[in-house]
PDB file of C-alpha atoms and ligand atoms in Angstrom:
ATOM      1  CA  MET A   1     150.743 185.808 -17.423  1.00 50.00           C
ATOM      2  CA  LYS A   2     148.959 183.750 -20.027  1.00 57.00           C
ATOM      3  CA  ARG A   3     146.578 186.627 -20.663  1.00 59.00           C
ATOM      4  CA  ARG A   4     149.476 189.001 -21.245  1.00 60.00           C
ATOM      5  CA  ILE A   5     151.031 186.715 -23.828  1.00 55.00           C
ATOM      6  CA  PHE A   6     147.647 186.418 -25.496  1.00 51.00           C
ATOM      7  CA  LEU A   7     147.336 190.221 -25.686  1.00 51.00           C
ATOM      8  CA  GLN A   8     150.851 190.537 -27.087  1.00 56.00           C
ATOM      9  CA  ALA A   9     149.928 188.010 -29.741  1.00 54.00           C
ATOM     10  CA  ILE A  10     146.886 190.090 -30.707  1.00 49.00           C
ATOM     11  CA  VAL A  11     148.968 193.270 -30.915  1.00 50.00           C
ATOM     12  CA  ALA A  12     151.616 191.498 -33.008  1.00 51.00           C
ATOM     13  CA  SER A  13     149.082 190.053 -35.425  1.00 52.00           C
ATOM     14  CA  THR A  14     147.328 193.420 -35.778  1.00 51.00           C
ATOM     15  CA  ILE A  15     150.625 195.104 -36.661  1.00 50.00           C
ATOM     16  CA  GLY A  16     151.344 192.273 -39.077  1.00 51.00           C
ATOM     17  CA  LEU A  17     147.982 192.772 -40.771  1.00 50.00           C
ATOM     18  CA  SER A  18     148.460 196.501 -41.198  1.00 48.00           C
ATOM     19  CA  VAL A  19     151.869 195.925 -42.825  1.00 49.00           C
ATOM     20  CA  VAL A  20     150.293 193.456 -45.235  1.00 48.00           C
ATOM     21  CA  ALA A  21     147.467 195.898 -45.982  1.00 46.00           C
ATOM     22  CA  SER A  22     149.825 198.771 -46.769  1.00 48.00           C
ATOM     23  CA  ALA A  23     151.935 196.548 -49.024  1.00 54.00           C
ATOM     24  CA  ALA A  24     148.818 195.422 -50.890  1.00 62.00           C
ATOM     25  CA  ASN A  25     147.379 198.938 -51.170  1.00 85.00           C
ATOM     26  CA  PRO A  26     150.189 201.312 -52.097  1.00 93.00           C
ATOM     27  CA  VAL A  27     149.291 204.976 -51.761  1.00 97.00           C
ATOM     28  CA  ILE A  28     149.674 206.953 -54.967  1.00 98.00           C
ATOM     29  CA  GLU A  29     149.456 210.749 -55.211  1.00 98.00           C
ATOM     30  CA  VAL A  30     148.048 211.898 -58.549  1.00 98.00           C
ATOM     31  CA  TYR A  31     148.517 215.454 -59.863  1.00 98.00           C
ATOM     32  CA  LYS A  32     146.106 216.412 -62.634  1.00 98.00           C
ATOM     33  CA  SER A  33     144.074 219.320 -63.884  1.00 97.00           C
ATOM     34  CA  ALA A  34     140.466 219.578 -62.692  1.00 96.00           C
ATOM     35  CA  SER A  35     139.025 219.286 -66.197  1.00 95.00           C
ATOM     36  CA  CYS A  36     140.901 216.128 -67.203  1.00 96.00           C
ATOM     37  CA  GLY A  37     138.409 213.322 -67.881  1.00 96.00           C
ATOM     38  CA  CYS A  38     140.934 210.680 -68.941  1.00 97.00           C
ATOM     39  CA  CYS A  39     142.901 211.362 -65.737  1.00 98.00           C
ATOM     40  CA  GLU A  40     139.749 210.431 -63.791  1.00 97.00           C
ATOM     41  CA  GLY A  41     139.530 207.264 -65.869  1.00 98.00           C
ATOM     42  CA  TRP A  42     143.097 206.375 -64.919  1.00 98.00           C
ATOM     43  CA  VAL A  43     142.427 207.084 -61.222  1.00 98.00           C
ATOM     44  CA  LYS A  44     139.442 204.718 -61.392  1.00 98.00           C
ATOM     45  CA  HIS A  45     141.655 202.055 -63.019  1.00 98.00           C
ATOM     46  CA  LEU A  46     144.204 202.384 -60.189  1.00 98.00           C
ATOM     47  CA  ARG A  47     141.516 202.127 -57.491  1.00 97.00           C
ATOM     48  CA  GLU A  48     140.082 199.018 -59.138  1.00 97.00           C
ATOM     49  CA  ALA A  49     143.595 197.541 -59.106  1.00 97.00           C
ATOM     50  CA  GLY A  50     143.816 198.057 -55.319  1.00 96.00           C
ATOM     51  CA  PHE A  51     145.745 201.330 -55.067  1.00 97.00           C
ATOM     52  CA  THR A  52     144.823 203.978 -52.540  1.00 97.00           C
ATOM     53  CA  VAL A  53     144.678 207.098 -54.712  1.00 98.00           C
ATOM     54  CA  ASN A  54     144.911 210.692 -53.501  1.00 98.00           C
ATOM     55  CA  ALA A  55     143.973 212.818 -56.498  1.00 98.00           C
ATOM     56  CA  HIS A  56     145.054 216.480 -56.481  1.00 98.00           C
ATOM     57  CA  ASP A  57     143.718 219.055 -58.939  1.00 98.00           C
ATOM     58  CA  VAL A  58     146.580 221.419 -59.775  1.00 97.00           C
ATOM     59  CA  ALA A  59     147.040 224.314 -62.215  1.00 96.00           C
ATOM     60  CA  ASN A  60     150.111 222.851 -63.953  1.00 95.00           C
ATOM     61  CA  PRO A  61     150.520 219.071 -63.697  1.00 95.00           C
ATOM     62  CA  SER A  62     153.702 219.360 -65.798  1.00 95.00           C
ATOM     63  CA  ASP A  63     155.408 221.109 -62.851  1.00 97.00           C
ATOM     64  CA  TYR A  64     155.303 217.757 -61.080  1.00 97.00           C
ATOM     65  CA  ARG A  65     156.810 215.961 -64.048  1.00 97.00           C
ATOM     66  CA  GLU A  66     159.667 218.462 -64.116  1.00 97.00           C
ATOM     67  CA  LYS A  67     160.175 218.192 -60.374  1.00 96.00           C
ATOM     68  CA  ALA A  68     160.392 214.411 -60.718  1.00 96.00           C
ATOM     69  CA  GLY A  69     163.046 214.825 -63.407  1.00 96.00           C
ATOM     70  CA  LEU A  70     161.167 212.994 -66.143  1.00 97.00           C
ATOM     71  CA  PRO A  71     162.099 214.005 -69.709  1.00 96.00           C
ATOM     72  CA  ASN A  72     159.696 216.465 -71.368  1.00 95.00           C
ATOM     73  CA  GLU A  73     159.287 214.275 -74.437  1.00 97.00           C
ATOM     74  CA  LEU A  74     157.654 211.628 -72.225  1.00 98.00           C
ATOM     75  CA  GLY A  75     155.015 214.091 -71.029  1.00 98.00           C
ATOM     76  CA  SER A  76     151.343 213.235 -70.716  1.00 98.00           C
ATOM     77  CA  CYS A  77     148.275 214.665 -68.965  1.00 97.00           C
ATOM     78  CA  HIS A  78     149.028 213.732 -65.347  1.00 98.00           C
ATOM     79  CA  THR A  79     151.945 212.871 -63.058  1.00 98.00           C
ATOM     80  CA  ALA A  80     151.804 210.649 -59.988  1.00 98.00           C
ATOM     81  CA  MET A  81     154.152 209.716 -57.162  1.00 98.00           C
ATOM     82  CA  VAL A  82     154.240 206.321 -55.464  1.00 98.00           C
ATOM     83  CA  GLN A  83     156.973 205.185 -53.052  1.00 97.00           C
ATOM     84  CA  ASN A  84     159.427 207.746 -54.469  1.00 96.00           C
ATOM     85  CA  TYR A  85     158.783 206.756 -58.075  1.00 98.00           C
ATOM     86  CA  ALA A  86     157.189 209.108 -60.582  1.00 98.00           C
ATOM     87  CA  ILE A  87     154.468 207.763 -62.864  1.00 98.00           C
ATOM     88  CA  GLU A  88     153.733 209.837 -65.968  1.00 98.00           C
ATOM     89  CA  GLY A  89     150.601 209.334 -68.028  1.00 98.00           C
ATOM     90  CA  HIS A  90     148.351 206.338 -68.576  1.00 98.00           C
ATOM     91  CA  VAL A  91     150.635 203.645 -67.135  1.00 98.00           C
ATOM     92  CA  PRO A  92     148.782 200.351 -66.489  1.00 98.00           C
ATOM     93  CA  ALA A  93     148.523 199.380 -62.809  1.00 98.00           C
ATOM     94  CA  ALA A  94     150.202 196.042 -63.559  1.00 98.00           C
ATOM     95  CA  GLU A  95     153.443 197.841 -64.550  1.00 98.00           C
ATOM     96  CA  ILE A  96     153.334 200.038 -61.420  1.00 98.00           C
ATOM     97  CA  LYS A  97     152.983 196.915 -59.273  1.00 97.00           C
ATOM     98  CA  ARG A  98     155.883 195.307 -61.132  1.00 98.00           C
ATOM     99  CA  LEU A  99     157.970 198.459 -60.551  1.00 98.00           C
ATOM    100  CA  LEU A 100     157.198 198.414 -56.807  1.00 97.00           C
ATOM    101  CA  ALA A 101     158.065 194.709 -56.613  1.00 97.00           C
ATOM    102  CA  GLU A 102     161.306 194.957 -58.623  1.00 97.00           C
ATOM    103  CA  LYS A 103     162.366 198.306 -57.091  1.00 97.00           C
ATOM    104  CA  PRO A 104     164.865 199.270 -59.823  1.00 97.00           C
ATOM    105  CA  LYS A 105     167.142 202.258 -59.353  1.00 97.00           C
ATOM    106  CA  ALA A 106     165.041 204.608 -61.482  1.00 98.00           C
ATOM    107  CA  LYS A 107     163.009 207.794 -61.566  1.00 98.00           C
ATOM    108  CA  GLY A 108     159.870 205.963 -62.624  1.00 98.00           C
ATOM    109  CA  LEU A 109     157.622 204.963 -65.502  1.00 98.00           C
ATOM    110  CA  ALA A 110     156.025 206.909 -68.335  1.00 98.00           C
ATOM    111  CA  VAL A 111     153.507 206.436 -71.117  1.00 98.00           C
ATOM    112  CA  PRO A 112     153.987 209.573 -73.245  1.00 98.00           C
ATOM    113  CA  SER A 113     151.043 211.373 -74.826  1.00 97.00           C
ATOM    114  CA  MET A 114     147.690 209.620 -74.435  1.00 97.00           C
ATOM    115  CA  PRO A 115     147.525 206.397 -76.452  1.00 97.00           C
ATOM    116  CA  MET A 116     144.038 205.124 -77.308  1.00 97.00           C
ATOM    117  CA  GLY A 117     143.317 201.876 -75.480  1.00 97.00           C
ATOM    118  CA  SER A 118     145.554 202.605 -72.471  1.00 98.00           C
ATOM    119  CA  PRO A 119     143.886 202.631 -69.009  1.00 98.00           C
ATOM    120  CA  GLY A 120     141.625 205.693 -68.851  1.00 98.00           C
ATOM    121  CA  MET A 121     141.755 206.079 -72.655  1.00 97.00           C
ATOM    122  CA  GLU A 122     139.384 203.262 -73.552  1.00 96.00           C
ATOM    123  CA  GLY A 123     137.415 203.756 -76.728  1.00 92.00           C
ATOM    124  CA  ALA A 124     136.684 202.317 -80.128  1.00 88.00           C
ATOM    125  CA  ARG A 125     140.361 202.201 -81.133  1.00 93.00           C
ATOM    126  CA  LYS A 126     143.251 200.403 -79.497  1.00 95.00           C
ATOM    127  CA  ASP A 127     146.746 201.585 -80.399  1.00 96.00           C
ATOM    128  CA  ALA A 128     150.032 199.911 -79.563  1.00 97.00           C
ATOM    129  CA  TYR A 129     152.117 201.799 -76.982  1.00 98.00           C
ATOM    130  CA  ASP A 130     155.187 201.469 -74.803  1.00 98.00           C
ATOM    131  CA  VAL A 131     155.666 201.900 -71.074  1.00 98.00           C
ATOM    132  CA  PHE A 132     159.120 203.411 -70.533  1.00 98.00           C
ATOM    133  CA  LEU A 133     161.350 202.964 -67.521  1.00 98.00           C
ATOM    134  CA  VAL A 134     163.178 206.224 -66.828  1.00 98.00           C
ATOM    135  CA  ARG A 135     166.527 205.473 -65.243  1.00 97.00           C
ATOM    136  CA  ALA A 136     168.258 207.536 -62.603  1.00 96.00           C
ATOM    137  CA  ASP A 137     170.340 209.313 -65.297  1.00 95.00           C
ATOM    138  CA  GLY A 138     167.184 210.316 -67.210  1.00 94.00           C
ATOM    139  CA  ARG A 139     167.711 207.873 -70.058  1.00 97.00           C
ATOM    140  CA  TYR A 140     164.856 205.509 -70.727  1.00 98.00           C
ATOM    141  CA  THR A 141     164.170 202.053 -72.107  1.00 98.00           C
ATOM    142  CA  VAL A 142     161.033 200.096 -72.972  1.00 98.00           C
ATOM    143  CA  TYR A 143     159.704 198.425 -69.827  1.00 98.00           C
ATOM    144  CA  LYS A 144     156.714 196.842 -71.468  1.00 98.00           C
ATOM    145  CA  HIS A 145     155.144 196.951 -74.921  1.00 98.00           C
ATOM    146  CA  TYR A 146     151.367 196.820 -75.254  1.00 97.00           C
ATOM    147  CA  ASN A 147     149.698 195.779 -78.491  1.00 91.00           C
TER     148      ASN A 147
HETATM  149 CU1   CU B   1     145.069 211.462 -70.507  1.00 59.24          CU
END
């Protein structure tokens, strides 16, 4: 009897651990073109931040942006999906984590174009840029400003 309770405790704690692990390592599906170097840089940034990244090379990454319902003017070089949110462009991992914690009613986040100094776009120059939150109705607001 004691042994059975002990085993149940092990099973329960193992399940508990796996839940914690999946919450700490969200899976993100990235759709990019095979030749995109800055996309690779962004994937590396996500992995370093603890995300489990499945990168997919596709012919037209913008198809995924359209499917997610993100406005064209917010377009960048890659589109990703994480827990039913779309992530467009070089969005810092910190904002994705904030999104997953706050769980707003929204389509997702976007950093349009490819600002210098954003994750995956590191170089000599650092430009200011905005991370936009795209709401369910397609309108968007600044979620975070980076200097
Ligand atoms: Cu890029």
